[in-house]
Tab-separated table of C-alpha atoms in Angstrom:
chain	number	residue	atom	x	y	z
A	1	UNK	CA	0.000	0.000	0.000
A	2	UNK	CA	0.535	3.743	-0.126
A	3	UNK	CA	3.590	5.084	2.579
A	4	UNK	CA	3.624	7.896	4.760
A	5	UNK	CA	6.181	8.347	7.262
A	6	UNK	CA	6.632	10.631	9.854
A	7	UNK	CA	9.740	12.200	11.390
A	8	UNK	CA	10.643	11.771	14.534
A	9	UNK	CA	8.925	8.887	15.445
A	10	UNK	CA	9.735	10.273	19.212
A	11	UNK	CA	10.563	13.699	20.557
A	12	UNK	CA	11.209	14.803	24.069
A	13	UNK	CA	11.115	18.489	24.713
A	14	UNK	CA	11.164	21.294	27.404
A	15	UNK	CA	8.079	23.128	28.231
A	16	UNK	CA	8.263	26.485	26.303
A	17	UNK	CA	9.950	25.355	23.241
A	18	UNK	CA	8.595	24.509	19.756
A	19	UNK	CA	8.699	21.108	17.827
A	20	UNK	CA	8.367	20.397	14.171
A	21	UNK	CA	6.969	17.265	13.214
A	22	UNK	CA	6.744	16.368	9.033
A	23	UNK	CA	4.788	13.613	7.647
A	24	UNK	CA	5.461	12.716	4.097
A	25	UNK	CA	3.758	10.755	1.613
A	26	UNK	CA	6.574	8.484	-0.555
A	27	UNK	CA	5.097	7.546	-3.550
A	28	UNK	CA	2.313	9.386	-4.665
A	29	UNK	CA	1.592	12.906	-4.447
A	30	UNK	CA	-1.442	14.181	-1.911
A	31	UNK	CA	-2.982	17.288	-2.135
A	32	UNK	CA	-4.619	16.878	1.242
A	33	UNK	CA	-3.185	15.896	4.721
A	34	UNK	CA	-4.868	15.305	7.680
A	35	UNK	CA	-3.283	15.846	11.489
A	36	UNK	CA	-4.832	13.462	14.386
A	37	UNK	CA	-3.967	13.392	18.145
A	38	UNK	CA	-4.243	10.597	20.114
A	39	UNK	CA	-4.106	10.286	24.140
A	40	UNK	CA	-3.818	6.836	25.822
A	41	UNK	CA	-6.789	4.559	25.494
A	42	UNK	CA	-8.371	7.155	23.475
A	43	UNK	CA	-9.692	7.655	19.824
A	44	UNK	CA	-7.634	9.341	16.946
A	45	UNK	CA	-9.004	13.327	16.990
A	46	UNK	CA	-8.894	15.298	14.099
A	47	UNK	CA	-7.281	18.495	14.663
A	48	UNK	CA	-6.859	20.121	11.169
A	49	UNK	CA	-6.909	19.646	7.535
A	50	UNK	CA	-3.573	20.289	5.211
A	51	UNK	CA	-4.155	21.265	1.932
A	52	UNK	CA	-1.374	21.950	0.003
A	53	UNK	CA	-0.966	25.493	-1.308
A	54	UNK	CA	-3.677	27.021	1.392
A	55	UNK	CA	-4.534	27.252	4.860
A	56	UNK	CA	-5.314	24.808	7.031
A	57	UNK	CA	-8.391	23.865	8.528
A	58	UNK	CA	-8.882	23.678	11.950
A	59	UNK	CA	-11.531	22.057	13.742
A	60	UNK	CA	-13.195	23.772	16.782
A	61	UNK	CA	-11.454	23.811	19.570
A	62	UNK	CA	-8.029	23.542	18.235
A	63	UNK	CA	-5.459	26.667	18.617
A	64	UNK	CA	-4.351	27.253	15.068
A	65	UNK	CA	-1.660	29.650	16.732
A	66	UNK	CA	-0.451	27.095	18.548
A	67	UNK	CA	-0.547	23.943	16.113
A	68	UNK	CA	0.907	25.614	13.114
A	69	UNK	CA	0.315	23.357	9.602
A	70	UNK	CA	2.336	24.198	6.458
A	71	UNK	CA	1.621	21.912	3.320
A	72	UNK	CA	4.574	23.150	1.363
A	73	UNK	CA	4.271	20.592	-1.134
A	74	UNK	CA	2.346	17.992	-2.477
A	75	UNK	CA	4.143	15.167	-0.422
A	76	UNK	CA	4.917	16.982	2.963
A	77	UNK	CA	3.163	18.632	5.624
A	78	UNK	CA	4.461	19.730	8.993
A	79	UNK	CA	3.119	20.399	11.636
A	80	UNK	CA	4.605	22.847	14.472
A	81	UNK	CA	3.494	22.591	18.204
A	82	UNK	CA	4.637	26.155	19.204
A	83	UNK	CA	5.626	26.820	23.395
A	84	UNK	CA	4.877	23.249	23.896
A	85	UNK	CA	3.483	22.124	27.520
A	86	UNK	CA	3.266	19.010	29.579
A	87	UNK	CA	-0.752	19.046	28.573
A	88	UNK	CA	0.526	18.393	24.804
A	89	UNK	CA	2.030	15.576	25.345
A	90	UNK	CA	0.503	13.103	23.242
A	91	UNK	CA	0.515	10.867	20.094
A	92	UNK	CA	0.477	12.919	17.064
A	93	UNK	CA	-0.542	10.845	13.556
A	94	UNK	CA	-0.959	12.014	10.539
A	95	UNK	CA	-2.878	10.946	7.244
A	96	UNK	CA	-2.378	11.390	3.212
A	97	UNK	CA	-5.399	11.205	1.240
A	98	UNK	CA	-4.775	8.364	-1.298
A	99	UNK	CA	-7.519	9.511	-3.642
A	100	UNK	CA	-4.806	10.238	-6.083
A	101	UNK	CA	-2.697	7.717	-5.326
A	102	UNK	CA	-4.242	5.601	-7.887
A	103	UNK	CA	-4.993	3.051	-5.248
A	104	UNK	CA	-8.529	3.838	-4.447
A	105	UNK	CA	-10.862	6.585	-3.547
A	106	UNK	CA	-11.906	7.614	-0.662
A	107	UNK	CA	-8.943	6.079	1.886
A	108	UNK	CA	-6.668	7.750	3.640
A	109	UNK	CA	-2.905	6.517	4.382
A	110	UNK	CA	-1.684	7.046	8.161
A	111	UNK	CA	1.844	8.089	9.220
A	112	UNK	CA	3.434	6.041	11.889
A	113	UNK	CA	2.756	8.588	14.750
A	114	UNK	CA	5.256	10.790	16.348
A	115	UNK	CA	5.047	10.168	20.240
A	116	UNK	CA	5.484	13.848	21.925
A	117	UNK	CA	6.655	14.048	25.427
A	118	UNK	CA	7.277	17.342	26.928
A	119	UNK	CA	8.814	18.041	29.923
B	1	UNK	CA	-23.127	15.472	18.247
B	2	UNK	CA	-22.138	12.515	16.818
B	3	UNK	CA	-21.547	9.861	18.273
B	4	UNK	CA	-19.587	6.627	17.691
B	5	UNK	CA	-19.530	3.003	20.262
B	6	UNK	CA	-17.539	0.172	19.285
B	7	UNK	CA	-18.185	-2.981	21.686
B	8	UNK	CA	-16.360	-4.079	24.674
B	9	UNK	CA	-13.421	-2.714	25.304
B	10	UNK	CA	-11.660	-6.183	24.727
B	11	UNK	CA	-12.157	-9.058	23.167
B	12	UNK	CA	-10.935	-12.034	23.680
B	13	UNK	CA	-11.395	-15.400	21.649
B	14	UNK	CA	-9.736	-18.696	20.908
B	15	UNK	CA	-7.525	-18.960	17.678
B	16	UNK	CA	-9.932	-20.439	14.734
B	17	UNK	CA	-13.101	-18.931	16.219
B	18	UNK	CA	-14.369	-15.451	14.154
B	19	UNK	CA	-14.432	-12.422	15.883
B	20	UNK	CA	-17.185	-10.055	15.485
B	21	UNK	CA	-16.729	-6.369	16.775
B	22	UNK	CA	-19.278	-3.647	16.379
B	23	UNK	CA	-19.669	-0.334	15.360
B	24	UNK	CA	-22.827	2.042	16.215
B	25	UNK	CA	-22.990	5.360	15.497
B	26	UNK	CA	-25.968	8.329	16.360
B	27	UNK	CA	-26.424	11.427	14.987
B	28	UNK	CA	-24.994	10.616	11.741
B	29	UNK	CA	-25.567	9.794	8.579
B	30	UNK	CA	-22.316	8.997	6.774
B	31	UNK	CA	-22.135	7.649	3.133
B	32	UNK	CA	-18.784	5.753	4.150
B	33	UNK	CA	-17.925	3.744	6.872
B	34	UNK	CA	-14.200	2.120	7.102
B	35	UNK	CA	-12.084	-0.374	9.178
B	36	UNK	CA	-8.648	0.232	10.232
B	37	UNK	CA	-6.162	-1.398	12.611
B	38	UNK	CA	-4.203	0.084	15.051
B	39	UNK	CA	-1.190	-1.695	16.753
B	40	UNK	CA	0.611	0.095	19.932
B	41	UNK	CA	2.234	2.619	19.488
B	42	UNK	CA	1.568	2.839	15.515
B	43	UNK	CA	-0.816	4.748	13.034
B	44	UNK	CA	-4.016	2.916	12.433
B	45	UNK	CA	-3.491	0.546	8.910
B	46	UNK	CA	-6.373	0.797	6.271
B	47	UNK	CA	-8.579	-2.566	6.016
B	48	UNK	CA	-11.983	-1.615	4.501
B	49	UNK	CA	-14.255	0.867	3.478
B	50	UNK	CA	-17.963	0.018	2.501
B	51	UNK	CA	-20.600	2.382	0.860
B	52	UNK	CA	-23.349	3.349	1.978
B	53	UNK	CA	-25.602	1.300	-0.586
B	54	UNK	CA	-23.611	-1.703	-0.151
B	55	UNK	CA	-24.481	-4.002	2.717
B	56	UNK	CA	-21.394	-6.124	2.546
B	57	UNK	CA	-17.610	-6.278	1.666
B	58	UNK	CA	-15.134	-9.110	1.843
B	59	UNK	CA	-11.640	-9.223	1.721
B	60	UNK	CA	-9.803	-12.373	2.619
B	61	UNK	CA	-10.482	-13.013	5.970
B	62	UNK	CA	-12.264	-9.810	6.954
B	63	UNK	CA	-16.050	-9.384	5.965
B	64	UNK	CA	-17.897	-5.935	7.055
B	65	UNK	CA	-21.555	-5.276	7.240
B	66	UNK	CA	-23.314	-1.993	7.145
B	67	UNK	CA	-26.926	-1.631	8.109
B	68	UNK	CA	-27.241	2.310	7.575
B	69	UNK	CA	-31.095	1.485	8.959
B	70	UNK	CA	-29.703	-0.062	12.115
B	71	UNK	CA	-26.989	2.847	12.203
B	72	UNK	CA	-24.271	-0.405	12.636
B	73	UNK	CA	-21.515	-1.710	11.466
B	74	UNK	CA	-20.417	-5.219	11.876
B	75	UNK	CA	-16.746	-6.121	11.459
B	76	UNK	CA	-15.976	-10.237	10.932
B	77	UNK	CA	-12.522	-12.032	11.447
B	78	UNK	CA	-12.524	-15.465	10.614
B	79	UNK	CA	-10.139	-18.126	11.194
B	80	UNK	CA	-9.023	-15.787	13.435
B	81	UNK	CA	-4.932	-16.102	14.201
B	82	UNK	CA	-2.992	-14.716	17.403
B	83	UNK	CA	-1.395	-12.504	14.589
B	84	UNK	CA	-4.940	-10.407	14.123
B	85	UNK	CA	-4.518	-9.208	17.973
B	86	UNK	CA	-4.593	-5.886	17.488
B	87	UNK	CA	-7.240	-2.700	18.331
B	88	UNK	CA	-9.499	-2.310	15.705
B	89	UNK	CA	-11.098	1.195	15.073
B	90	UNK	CA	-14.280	2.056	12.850
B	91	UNK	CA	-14.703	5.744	11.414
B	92	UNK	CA	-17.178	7.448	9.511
B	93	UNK	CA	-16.941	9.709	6.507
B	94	UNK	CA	-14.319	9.675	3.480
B	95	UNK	CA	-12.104	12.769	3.915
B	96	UNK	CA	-12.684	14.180	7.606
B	97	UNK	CA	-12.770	10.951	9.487
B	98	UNK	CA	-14.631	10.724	12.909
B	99	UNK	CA	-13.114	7.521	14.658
B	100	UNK	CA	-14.467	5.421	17.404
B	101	UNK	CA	-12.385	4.382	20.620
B	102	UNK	CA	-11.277	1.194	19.077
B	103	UNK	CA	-12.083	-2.489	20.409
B	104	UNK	CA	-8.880	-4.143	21.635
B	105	UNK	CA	-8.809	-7.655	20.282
B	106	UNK	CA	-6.881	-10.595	21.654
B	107	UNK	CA	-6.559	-13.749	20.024
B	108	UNK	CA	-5.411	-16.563	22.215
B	109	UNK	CA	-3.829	-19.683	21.058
């Protein structure tokens, strides 16, 4: 199937800093990403939508200030957790829309997830 | 708000037996409704996606139903194998995916 990788896999950071995490797609070209969160034992949120070329979408609740998404290109997003704190630790995943992957409609291709600790 | 409940917690059955895990939603009326697989630690892996005017898919080992009057969604292992121990989440919709809190399944020798 389609791959998506994300780097780091793992970061550990202090509380006040920022961290970049980039998720791209390897062998087909997406012109939408999609950023999840995930705490322990919970569900995969959605937090915002990556389109390359635009803004991002945010959904409600979700500091666009703070979670910054750039979709430089048509295989990477990043996204940036700016002045980072303990309460955002958490497993962050994100997806490529495979529409035009040529594998299929309508799926969407998951990253590995980047496990954010901070400090 | 919408609203998504996928059975138990955990599941646990013998190797060989099929394990059925559900998937009811409220408040909803998607026009897709997929199957993915999440191991610890990892992104969830794509299994299925079914239509909302089909009422079945198969694929190998993995059959899912999808009773849009019901508002369920019925997710089949057979033969199951200790290899298939893994969570299993279902989520609604195509492109903004709303995902359910994932049944942990455990296949025992």
């Amino acid at each position: 199937g389609a791959v998506v990788s994300q780097h780091p896999s793992r970061v550990i950071c202090k509380s006040g800093t920022s961290v970049k995490i980039e998720c791209r797609s390897l062998d087909f070209q997406a012109t939408t990403m999609f950023w999840y969160r995930q705490f322990p034992k919970q569900s995969l949120m959605l937090m915002a939508t990556s389109n390359e070329g635009s803004k991002a979408t945010y959904e409600q609740g979700v500091e666009k200030d703070k979670f910054l998404i750039n979709h430089a290109s048509l295989t990477l997003s990043t996204l940036t957790v700016t002045s980072a704190h303990p309460e955002d630790s958490s497993f962050y995943i994100c997806s490529a829309d495979g529409t035009s992957s040529g594998r299929g409609p309508d799926t969407q291709y998951f990253g590995p997830g980047t496990r954010l600790t901070v400090l | 708000s919408q609203k998504i409940e996928q059975n138990s917690e955990a599941l646990n059955i013998q190797e060989g037996k099929t394990a059925t895990l559900t998937c009811n939603y409220t408040n909803y009326s998607p026009a897709y409704l997929q199957w993915y697989r999440q191991d610890p630690g990892r992104g969830p892996v794509f299994l299925l996606l079914i239509r909302e005017n089909e009422k079945e898919k198969r694929k190998e080992r993995l059959k899912v139903t999808f009773d849009t009057t019901l508002k369920q969604s019925l997710f089949h292992i057979t033969a199951s194998q200790p290899a298939d121990s893994a969570t299993y989440l279902c989520a609604l919709g195509a492109d903004k995916l709303i995902f359910g809190t994932g049944t942990r399944l455990q296949v025992f020798p």
